Protein backbone atom coordinates (compact mmCIF):
# COMPACT_ATOMS: atom_id res chain seq x y z
CA UNK A 1 0.00 0.00 0.00
CA UNK A 2 1.23 3.45 -0.95
CA UNK A 3 -0.68 6.50 0.21
CA UNK A 4 0.14 10.10 -0.69
CA UNK A 5 -1.71 13.04 0.84
CA UNK A 6 -1.34 16.73 0.13
CA UNK A 7 -2.85 19.86 1.61
CA UNK A 8 -3.07 22.00 -1.53
CA UNK A 9 -6.11 22.88 -3.62
CA UNK A 10 -6.98 19.24 -4.18
CA UNK A 11 -8.33 17.55 -7.27
CA UNK A 12 -11.85 18.57 -8.26
CA UNK A 13 -14.40 15.85 -7.55
CA UNK A 14 -15.60 15.80 -11.16
CA UNK A 15 -12.05 14.96 -12.32
CA UNK A 16 -11.77 12.20 -9.70
CA UNK A 17 -15.11 10.75 -10.81
CA UNK A 18 -14.11 10.83 -14.48
CA UNK A 19 -10.65 9.25 -14.04
CA UNK A 20 -11.69 5.61 -14.56
CA UNK A 21 -13.23 6.50 -17.93
CA UNK A 22 -10.98 9.32 -19.05
CA UNK A 23 -8.78 8.86 -22.09
CA UNK A 24 -8.05 12.52 -22.80
CA UNK A 25 -5.88 14.74 -20.66
CA UNK A 26 -7.46 17.70 -18.93
CA UNK A 27 -5.60 20.76 -17.73
CA UNK A 28 -5.95 22.19 -14.24
CA UNK A 29 -4.20 24.95 -12.32
CA UNK A 30 -2.40 23.91 -9.12
CA UNK A 31 -2.01 25.56 -5.74
CA UNK A 32 0.87 27.76 -6.88
CA UNK A 33 -0.55 28.53 -10.32
CA UNK A 34 1.26 25.69 -12.06
CA UNK A 35 -0.53 24.08 -14.99
CA UNK A 36 -1.19 20.36 -14.80
CA UNK A 37 -2.20 17.98 -17.57
CA UNK A 38 -3.49 14.98 -15.61
CA UNK A 39 -1.06 12.65 -17.36
CA UNK A 40 0.43 11.52 -14.04
CA UNK A 41 -2.83 10.14 -12.70
CA UNK A 42 -3.61 8.41 -15.99
CA UNK A 43 -0.19 6.71 -15.91
CA UNK A 44 -0.70 5.64 -12.28
CA UNK A 45 -4.21 4.37 -13.08
CA UNK A 46 -2.96 2.31 -16.02
CA UNK A 47 0.01 0.86 -14.08
CA UNK A 48 -2.17 -0.07 -11.10
CA UNK A 49 -4.72 -1.72 -13.41
CA UNK A 50 -1.96 -3.62 -15.24
CA UNK A 51 -0.84 -5.10 -11.90
CA UNK A 52 -4.37 -5.99 -10.72
CA UNK A 53 -4.25 -3.35 -8.01
CA UNK A 54 -6.67 -0.78 -6.66
CA UNK A 55 -6.48 3.01 -6.94
CA UNK A 56 -8.57 5.33 -4.82
CA UNK A 57 -8.56 9.12 -4.80
CA UNK A 58 -10.42 11.18 -2.21
CA UNK A 59 -10.73 14.89 -1.53
CA UNK A 60 -9.83 15.81 2.03
CA UNK A 61 -12.26 17.89 4.11
CA UNK A 62 -9.44 20.22 5.12
CA UNK A 63 -8.22 20.64 1.53
CA UNK A 64 -5.97 18.55 -0.63
CA UNK A 65 -6.29 15.03 -1.95
CA UNK A 66 -5.31 11.55 -0.81
CA UNK A 67 -4.22 9.02 -3.44
CA UNK A 68 -4.03 5.39 -2.31
CA UNK A 69 -2.48 2.60 -4.37
CA UNK A 70 -2.89 -1.03 -3.34
CA UNK A 71 -0.91 -3.69 -5.18
CA UNK A 72 -1.17 -7.43 -4.56
CA UNK A 73 1.72 -9.49 -3.38
CA UNK A 74 3.39 -11.55 -6.09
CA UNK A 75 1.11 -14.38 -7.16
CA UNK A 76 -2.06 -12.89 -5.62
CA UNK A 77 -4.94 -11.24 -7.46
CA UNK A 78 -7.03 -8.53 -5.80
CA UNK A 79 -10.76 -8.34 -6.52
The first five atom37 places (N, CA, C, CB, O) and aatype in JSON, in Angstrom:
{
  "aatype": [20, 20, 20, 20, 20, 20, 20, 20, 20, 20, 20, 20, 20, 20, 20, 20, 20, 20, 20, 20, 20, 20, 20, 20, 20, 20, 20, 20, 20, 20, 20, 20, 20, 20, 20, 20, 20, 20, 20, 20, 20, 20, 20, 20, 20, 20, 20, 20, 20, 20, 20, 20, 20, 20, 20, 20, 20, 20, 20, 20, 20, 20, 20, 20, 20, 20, 20, 20, 20, 20, 20, 20, 20, 20, 20, 20, 20, 20, 20],
  "atom_mask": [
    [1, 1, 1, 1, 1],
    [1, 1, 1, 1, 1],
    [1, 1, 1, 1, 1],
    [1, 1, 1, 1, 1],
    [1, 1, 1, 1, 1],
    [1, 1, 1, 1, 1],
    [1, 1, 1, 1, 1],
    [1, 1, 1, 1, 1],
    [1, 1, 1, 1, 1],
    [1, 1, 1, 1, 1],
    [1, 1, 1, 1, 1],
    [1, 1, 1, 1, 1],
    [1, 1, 1, 1, 1],
    [1, 1, 1, 1, 1],
    [1, 1, 1, 1, 1],
    [1, 1, 1, 1, 1],
    [1, 1, 1, 1, 1],
    [1, 1, 1, 1, 1],
    [1, 1, 1, 1, 1],
    [1, 1, 1, 1, 1],
    [1, 1, 1, 1, 1],
    [1, 1, 1, 1, 1],
    [1, 1, 1, 1, 1],
    [1, 1, 1, 1, 1],
    [1, 1, 1, 1, 1],
    [1, 1, 1, 1, 1],
    [1, 1, 1, 1, 1],
    [1, 1, 1, 1, 1],
    [1, 1, 1, 1, 1],
    [1, 1, 1, 1, 1],
    [1, 1, 1, 1, 1],
    [1, 1, 1, 1, 1],
    [1, 1, 1, 1, 1],
    [1, 1, 1, 1, 1],
    [1, 1, 1, 1, 1],
    [1, 1, 1, 1, 1],
    [1, 1, 1, 1, 1],
    [1, 1, 1, 1, 1],
    [1, 1, 1, 1, 1],
    [1, 1, 1, 1, 1],
    [1, 1, 1, 1, 1],
    [1, 1, 1, 1, 1],
    [1, 1, 1, 1, 1],
    [1, 1, 1, 1, 1],
    [1, 1, 1, 1, 1],
    [1, 1, 1, 1, 1],
    [1, 1, 1, 1, 1],
    [1, 1, 1, 1, 1],
    [1, 1, 1, 1, 1],
    [1, 1, 1, 1, 1],
    [1, 1, 1, 1, 1],
    [1, 1, 1, 1, 1],
    [1, 1, 1, 1, 1],
    [1, 1, 1, 1, 1],
    [1, 1, 1, 1, 1],
    [1, 1, 1, 1, 1],
    [1, 1, 1, 1, 1],
    [1, 1, 1, 1, 1],
    [1, 1, 1, 1, 1],
    [1, 1, 1, 1, 1],
    [1, 1, 1, 1, 1],
    [1, 1, 1, 1, 1],
    [1, 1, 1, 1, 1],
    [1, 1, 1, 1, 1],
    [1, 1, 1, 1, 1],
    [1, 1, 1, 1, 1],
    [1, 1, 1, 1, 1],
    [1, 1, 1, 1, 1],
    [1, 1, 1, 1, 1],
    [1, 1, 1, 1, 1],
    [1, 1, 1, 1, 1],
    [1, 1, 1, 1, 1],
    [1, 1, 1, 1, 1],
    [1, 1, 1, 1, 1],
    [1, 1, 1, 1, 1],
    [1, 1, 1, 1, 1],
    [1, 1, 1, 1, 1],
    [1, 1, 1, 1, 1],
    [1, 1, 1, 1, 1]
  ],
  "atom_positions": [
    [[0.86, -1.18, 0.0], [0.0, 0.0, 0.0], [0.89, 1.24, 0.0], [-0.97, 0.0, 1.23], [1.85, 1.34, 0.77]],
    [[0.56, 2.16, -0.88], [1.23, 3.45, -0.95], [0.15, 4.51, -0.87], [2.09, 3.6, -2.27], [-0.81, 4.49, -1.64]],
    [[0.3, 5.44, 0.07], [-0.68, 6.5, 0.21], [0.03, 7.85, 0.24], [-1.54, 6.3, 1.48], [0.98, 8.04, 1.0]],
    [[-0.45, 8.77, -0.6], [0.14, 10.1, -0.69], [-0.98, 11.1, -0.42], [0.82, 10.35, -2.08], [-2.05, 11.03, -1.02]],
    [[-0.71, 12.03, 0.49], [-1.71, 13.04, 0.84], [-1.08, 14.42, 0.73], [-2.27, 12.8, 2.28], [0.06, 14.63, 1.15]],
    [[-1.84, 15.37, 0.17], [-1.34, 16.73, 0.13], [-2.37, 17.66, 0.76], [-1.03, 17.16, -1.34], [-3.49, 17.26, 1.06]],
    [[-1.97, 18.89, 0.96], [-2.85, 19.86, 1.61], [-3.06, 21.08, 0.71], [-2.28, 20.3, 2.97], [-3.37, 22.17, 1.2]],
    [[-2.89, 20.9, -0.59], [-3.07, 22.0, -1.53], [-4.53, 22.2, -1.9], [-2.26, 21.76, -2.79], [-5.43, 21.98, -1.08]],
    [[-4.75, 22.62, -3.14], [-6.11, 22.88, -3.62], [-6.92, 21.59, -3.73], [-6.06, 23.57, -4.98], [-8.14, 21.61, -3.56]],
    [[-6.27, 20.5, -4.0], [-6.98, 19.24, -4.18], [-7.47, 19.08, -5.61], [-8.14, 19.14, -3.21], [-7.53, 20.04, -6.37]],
    [[-7.81, 17.86, -5.95], [-8.33, 17.55, -7.27], [-9.85, 17.71, -7.22], [-7.92, 16.11, -7.73], [-10.5, 17.23, -6.29]],
    [[-10.4, 18.38, -8.21], [-11.85, 18.57, -8.26], [-12.55, 17.21, -8.32], [-12.25, 19.44, -9.48], [-12.09, 16.29, -8.98]],
    [[-13.67, 17.11, -7.63], [-14.4, 15.85, -7.55], [-14.82, 15.34, -8.93], [-15.61, 16.0, -6.67], [-14.8, 14.14, -9.17]],
    [[-15.2, 16.24, -9.83], [-15.6, 15.8, -11.16], [-14.44, 15.14, -11.92], [-16.15, 16.98, -11.97], [-14.67, 14.23, -12.72]],
    [[-13.22, 15.59, -11.68], [-12.05, 14.96, -12.32], [-11.76, 13.59, -11.7], [-10.81, 15.87, -12.19], [-11.38, 12.65, -12.4]],
    [[-11.95, 13.49, -10.38], [-11.77, 12.2, -9.7], [-12.79, 11.2, -10.24], [-11.92, 12.35, -8.16], [-12.45, 10.06, -10.55]],
    [[-14.05, 11.63, -10.34], [-15.11, 10.75, -10.81], [-14.9, 10.29, -12.24], [-16.45, 11.44, -10.69], [-15.26, 9.17, -12.6]],
    [[-14.3, 11.15, -13.07], [-14.11, 10.83, -14.48], [-12.85, 10.0, -14.74], [-14.03, 12.11, -15.28], [-12.72, 9.43, -15.83]],
    [[-11.94, 9.91, -13.8], [-10.65, 9.25, -14.04], [-10.76, 7.82, -14.56], [-9.86, 9.24, -12.76], [-10.03, 7.47, -15.48]],
    [[-11.64, 6.99, -14.03], [-11.69, 5.61, -14.56], [-12.06, 5.53, -16.03], [-12.67, 4.79, -13.76], [-11.72, 4.55, -16.7]],
    [[-12.75, 6.54, -16.56], [-13.23, 6.5, -17.93], [-12.49, 7.46, -18.85], [-14.7, 6.82, -17.96], [-12.72, 7.47, -20.06]],
    [[-11.61, 8.25, -18.28], [-10.98, 9.32, -19.05], [-9.85, 8.8, -19.92], [-10.46, 10.41, -18.12], [-8.99, 8.04, -19.46]],
    [[-9.86, 9.2, -21.16], [-8.78, 8.86, -22.09], [-8.03, 10.12, -22.51], [-9.34, 8.12, -23.32], [-6.87, 10.04, -22.91]],
    [[-8.69, 11.27, -22.43], [-8.05, 12.52, -22.8], [-7.5, 13.22, -21.56], [-9.03, 13.44, -23.54], [-8.04, 13.06, -20.46]],
    [[-6.45, 13.97, -21.75], [-5.88, 14.74, -20.66], [-6.72, 16.0, -20.45], [-4.41, 15.1, -20.95], [-7.29, 16.55, -21.38]],
    [[-6.77, 16.45, -19.2], [-7.46, 17.7, -18.93], [-6.55, 18.57, -18.08], [-8.82, 17.46, -18.21], [-5.91, 18.09, -17.14]],
    [[-6.5, 19.82, -18.39], [-5.6, 20.76, -17.73], [-6.26, 21.35, -16.49], [-5.19, 21.87, -18.7], [-7.46, 21.61, -16.49]],
    [[-5.47, 21.55, -15.46], [-5.95, 22.19, -14.24], [-4.82, 23.06, -13.68], [-6.41, 21.13, -13.18], [-3.65, 22.8, -13.94]],
    [[-5.19, 24.07, -12.94], [-4.2, 24.95, -12.32], [-4.0, 24.5, -10.88], [-4.65, 26.45, -12.39], [-4.97, 24.28, -10.15]],
    [[-2.74, 24.37, -10.46], [-2.4, 23.91, -9.12], [-2.4, 25.02, -8.09], [-1.07, 23.24, -9.14], [-2.73, 26.17, -8.38]],
    [[-2.02, 24.66, -6.89], [-2.01, 25.56, -5.74], [-1.17, 26.8, -5.98], [-1.5, 24.84, -4.52], [-1.54, 27.9, -5.57]],
    [[-0.04, 26.65, -6.65], [0.87, 27.76, -6.88], [0.78, 28.3, -8.3], [2.29, 27.33, -6.58], [1.71, 28.96, -8.78]],
    [[-0.35, 28.03, -8.97], [-0.55, 28.53, -10.32], [0.07, 27.68, -11.41], [-0.01, 29.89, -10.42], [0.01, 28.05, -12.59]],
    [[0.66, 26.55, -11.04], [1.26, 25.69, -12.06], [0.17, 24.99, -12.85], [2.21, 24.65, -11.41], [-0.9, 24.69, -12.32]],
    [[0.44, 24.72, -14.12], [-0.53, 24.08, -14.99], [-0.26, 22.58, -15.01], [-0.47, 24.66, -16.43], [0.86, 22.14, -15.24]],
    [[-1.31, 21.81, -14.76], [-1.19, 20.36, -14.8], [-1.9, 19.82, -16.02], [-1.76, 19.73, -13.54], [-2.75, 20.5, -16.61]],
    [[-1.56, 18.6, -16.41], [-2.2, 17.98, -17.57], [-3.03, 16.76, -17.19], [-1.16, 17.59, -18.58], [-3.88, 16.33, -17.97]],
    [[-2.8, 16.19, -16.01], [-3.49, 14.98, -15.61], [-2.82, 13.71, -16.09], [-4.89, 15.01, -16.1], [-3.3, 12.62, -15.8]],
    [[-1.72, 13.84, -16.82], [-1.06, 12.65, -17.36], [-0.53, 11.76, -16.24], [0.09, 13.07, -18.3], [-0.51, 10.54, -16.39]],
    [[-0.1, 12.32, -15.15], [0.43, 11.52, -14.04], [-0.58, 10.55, -13.48], [0.92, 12.42, -12.94], [-0.27, 9.37, -13.27]],
    [[-1.79, 11.02, -13.24], [-2.83, 10.14, -12.7], [-3.26, 9.07, -13.71], [-4.04, 10.95, -12.28], [-3.57, 7.95, -13.32]],
    [[-3.26, 9.4, -14.98], [-3.61, 8.41, -15.99], [-2.54, 7.31, -16.04], [-3.77, 9.08, -17.39], [-2.87, 6.13, -16.16]],
    [[-1.27, 7.69, -15.93], [-0.19, 6.71, -15.91], [-0.31, 5.82, -14.68], [1.19, 7.41, -15.92], [-0.19, 4.59, -14.78]],
    [[-0.54, 6.42, -13.51], [-0.7, 5.64, -12.28], [-1.89, 4.69, -12.42], [-0.9, 6.58, -11.06], [-1.78, 3.51, -12.09]],
    [[-3.02, 5.2, -12.9], [-4.21, 4.37, -13.08], [-3.9, 3.16, -13.95], [-5.35, 5.18, -13.71], [-4.25, 2.03, -13.6]],
    [[-3.25, 3.39, -15.08], [-2.96, 2.31, -16.02], [-1.97, 1.3, -15.43], [-2.4, 2.87, -17.32], [-2.13, 0.09, -15.63]],
    [[-0.95, 1.77, -14.71], [0.01, 0.86, -14.08], [-0.64, 0.02, -12.98], [1.18, 1.65, -13.49], [-0.39, -1.18, -12.88]],
    [[-1.47, 0.66, -12.17], [-2.17, -0.07, -11.1], [-3.09, -1.13, -11.71], [-2.99, 0.91, -10.21], [-3.11, -2.27, -11.25]],
    [[-3.84, -0.75, -12.74], [-4.72, -1.72, -13.41], [-3.93, -2.88, -14.02], [-5.54, -1.03, -14.5], [-4.37, -4.03, -13.95]],
    [[-2.79, -2.58, -14.6], [-1.96, -3.62, -15.24], [-1.44, -4.63, -14.22], [-0.79, -2.98, -15.97], [-1.13, -5.76, -14.58]],
    [[-1.36, -4.22, -12.95], [-0.84, -5.1, -11.9], [-1.95, -5.6, -10.98], [0.21, -4.38, -11.07], [-1.7, -6.07, -9.87]],
    [[-3.21, -5.5, -11.47], [-4.37, -5.99, -10.72], [-4.49, -5.34, -9.34], [-4.29, -7.49, -10.58], [-4.87, -6.0, -8.37]],
    [[-4.17, -4.07, -9.27], [-4.25, -3.35, -8.01], [-5.5, -2.51, -7.92], [-3.04, -2.49, -7.83], [-6.4, -2.58, -8.77]],
    [[-5.55, -1.69, -6.88], [-6.67, -0.78, -6.66], [-6.13, 0.64, -6.48], [-7.51, -1.22, -5.42], [-5.11, 0.84, -5.82]],
    [[-6.82, 1.6, -7.06], [-6.48, 3.01, -6.94], [-7.69, 3.73, -6.39], [-6.03, 3.62, -8.31], [-8.8, 3.6, -6.91]],
    [[-7.49, 4.51, -5.33], [-8.57, 5.33, -4.82], [-8.06, 6.75, -4.6], [-9.16, 4.74, -3.5], [-6.93, 6.96, -4.14]],
    [[-8.91, 7.71, -4.94], [-8.56, 9.12, -4.8], [-9.71, 9.79, -4.06], [-8.31, 9.79, -6.2], [-10.87, 9.67, -4.46]],
    [[-9.39, 10.5, -2.98], [-10.42, 11.18, -2.21], [-9.99, 12.61, -1.91], [-10.71, 10.43, -0.91], [-8.81, 12.89, -1.66]],
    [[-10.97, 13.5, -1.94], [-10.73, 14.89, -1.53], [-10.79, 14.94, 0.0], [-11.79, 15.89, -2.17], [-11.65, 14.33, 0.62]],
    [[-9.86, 15.67, 0.58], [-9.83, 15.81, 2.03], [-10.72, 16.97, 2.46], [-8.38, 16.02, 2.53], [-10.8, 17.98, 1.76]],
    [[-11.38, 16.83, 3.6], [-12.26, 17.89, 4.11], [-11.49, 19.18, 4.38], [-12.97, 17.43, 5.37], [-12.04, 20.27, 4.23]],
    [[-10.25, 19.05, 4.79], [-9.44, 20.22, 5.12], [-8.7, 20.79, 3.92], [-8.45, 19.87, 6.2], [-7.93, 21.73, 4.06]],
    [[-8.93, 20.23, 2.74], [-8.22, 20.64, 1.53], [-7.23, 19.58, 1.12], [-7.5, 21.97, 1.74], [-6.76, 18.8, 1.96]],
    [[-6.93, 19.54, -0.13], [-5.97, 18.55, -0.63], [-6.64, 17.27, -1.05], [-4.94, 18.26, 0.42], [-7.87, 17.16, -1.06]],
    [[-5.83, 16.3, -1.41], [-6.29, 15.03, -1.95], [-5.44, 13.91, -1.39], [-6.25, 15.04, -3.49], [-4.25, 14.09, -1.14]],
    [[-6.04, 12.75, -1.2], [-5.31, 11.55, -0.81], [-5.42, 10.54, -1.95], [-5.86, 10.94, 0.52], [-6.52, 10.22, -2.41]],
    [[-4.27, 10.05, -2.4], [-4.22, 9.02, -3.44], [-3.67, 7.76, -2.79], [-3.33, 9.48, -4.67], [-2.6, 7.78, -2.19]],
    [[-4.42, 6.67, -2.93], [-4.03, 5.39, -2.31], [-3.9, 4.34, -3.41], [-5.07, 4.94, -1.22], [-4.81, 4.15, -4.21]],
    [[-2.76, 3.67, -3.42], [-2.48, 2.6, -4.37], [-2.29, 1.32, -3.58], [-1.23, 2.92, -5.26], [-1.48, 1.26, -2.65]],
    [[-3.04, 0.29, -3.96], [-2.89, -1.03, -3.34], [-2.49, -2.01, -4.43], [-4.21, -1.48, -2.61], [-3.19, -2.15, -5.43]],
    [[-1.38, -2.69, -4.23], [-0.91, -3.69, -5.18], [-0.85, -5.04, -4.48], [0.48, -3.29, -5.77], [-0.47, -5.11, -3.31]],
    [[-1.21, -6.11, -5.19], [-1.17, -7.43, -4.56], [0.25, -7.93, -4.43], [-2.0, -8.43, -5.35], [1.15, -7.51, -5.16]],
    [[0.43, -8.83, -3.49], [1.72, -9.49, -3.38], [1.9, -10.38, -4.61], [1.82, -10.32, -2.07], [0.93, -10.75, -5.26]],
    [[3.11, -10.71, -4.92], [3.39, -11.55, -6.09], [2.58, -12.84, -6.01], [4.91, -11.86, -6.2], [2.58, -13.53, -4.99]],
    [[1.89, -13.16, -7.1], [1.11, -14.38, -7.16], [-0.32, -14.24, -6.69], [1.78, -15.42, -6.36], [-1.11, -15.17, -6.87]],
    [[-0.69, -13.1, -6.09], [-2.06, -12.89, -5.62], [-2.79, -11.95, -6.56], [-2.06, -12.33, -4.18], [-2.19, -11.07, -7.18]],
    [[-4.1, -12.13, -6.65], [-4.94, -11.24, -7.46], [-5.95, -10.6, -6.55], [-5.64, -12.01, -8.63], [-6.63, -11.29, -5.78]],
    [[-6.06, -9.26, -6.62], [-7.03, -8.53, -5.8], [-8.33, -8.4, -6.57], [-6.48, -7.13, -5.4], [-8.32, -8.18, -7.79]],
    [[-9.45, -8.53, -5.89], [-10.76, -8.34, -6.52], [-11.4, -7.09, -6.0], [-11.67, -9.52, -6.26], [-12.51, -6.75, -6.41]]
  ]
}
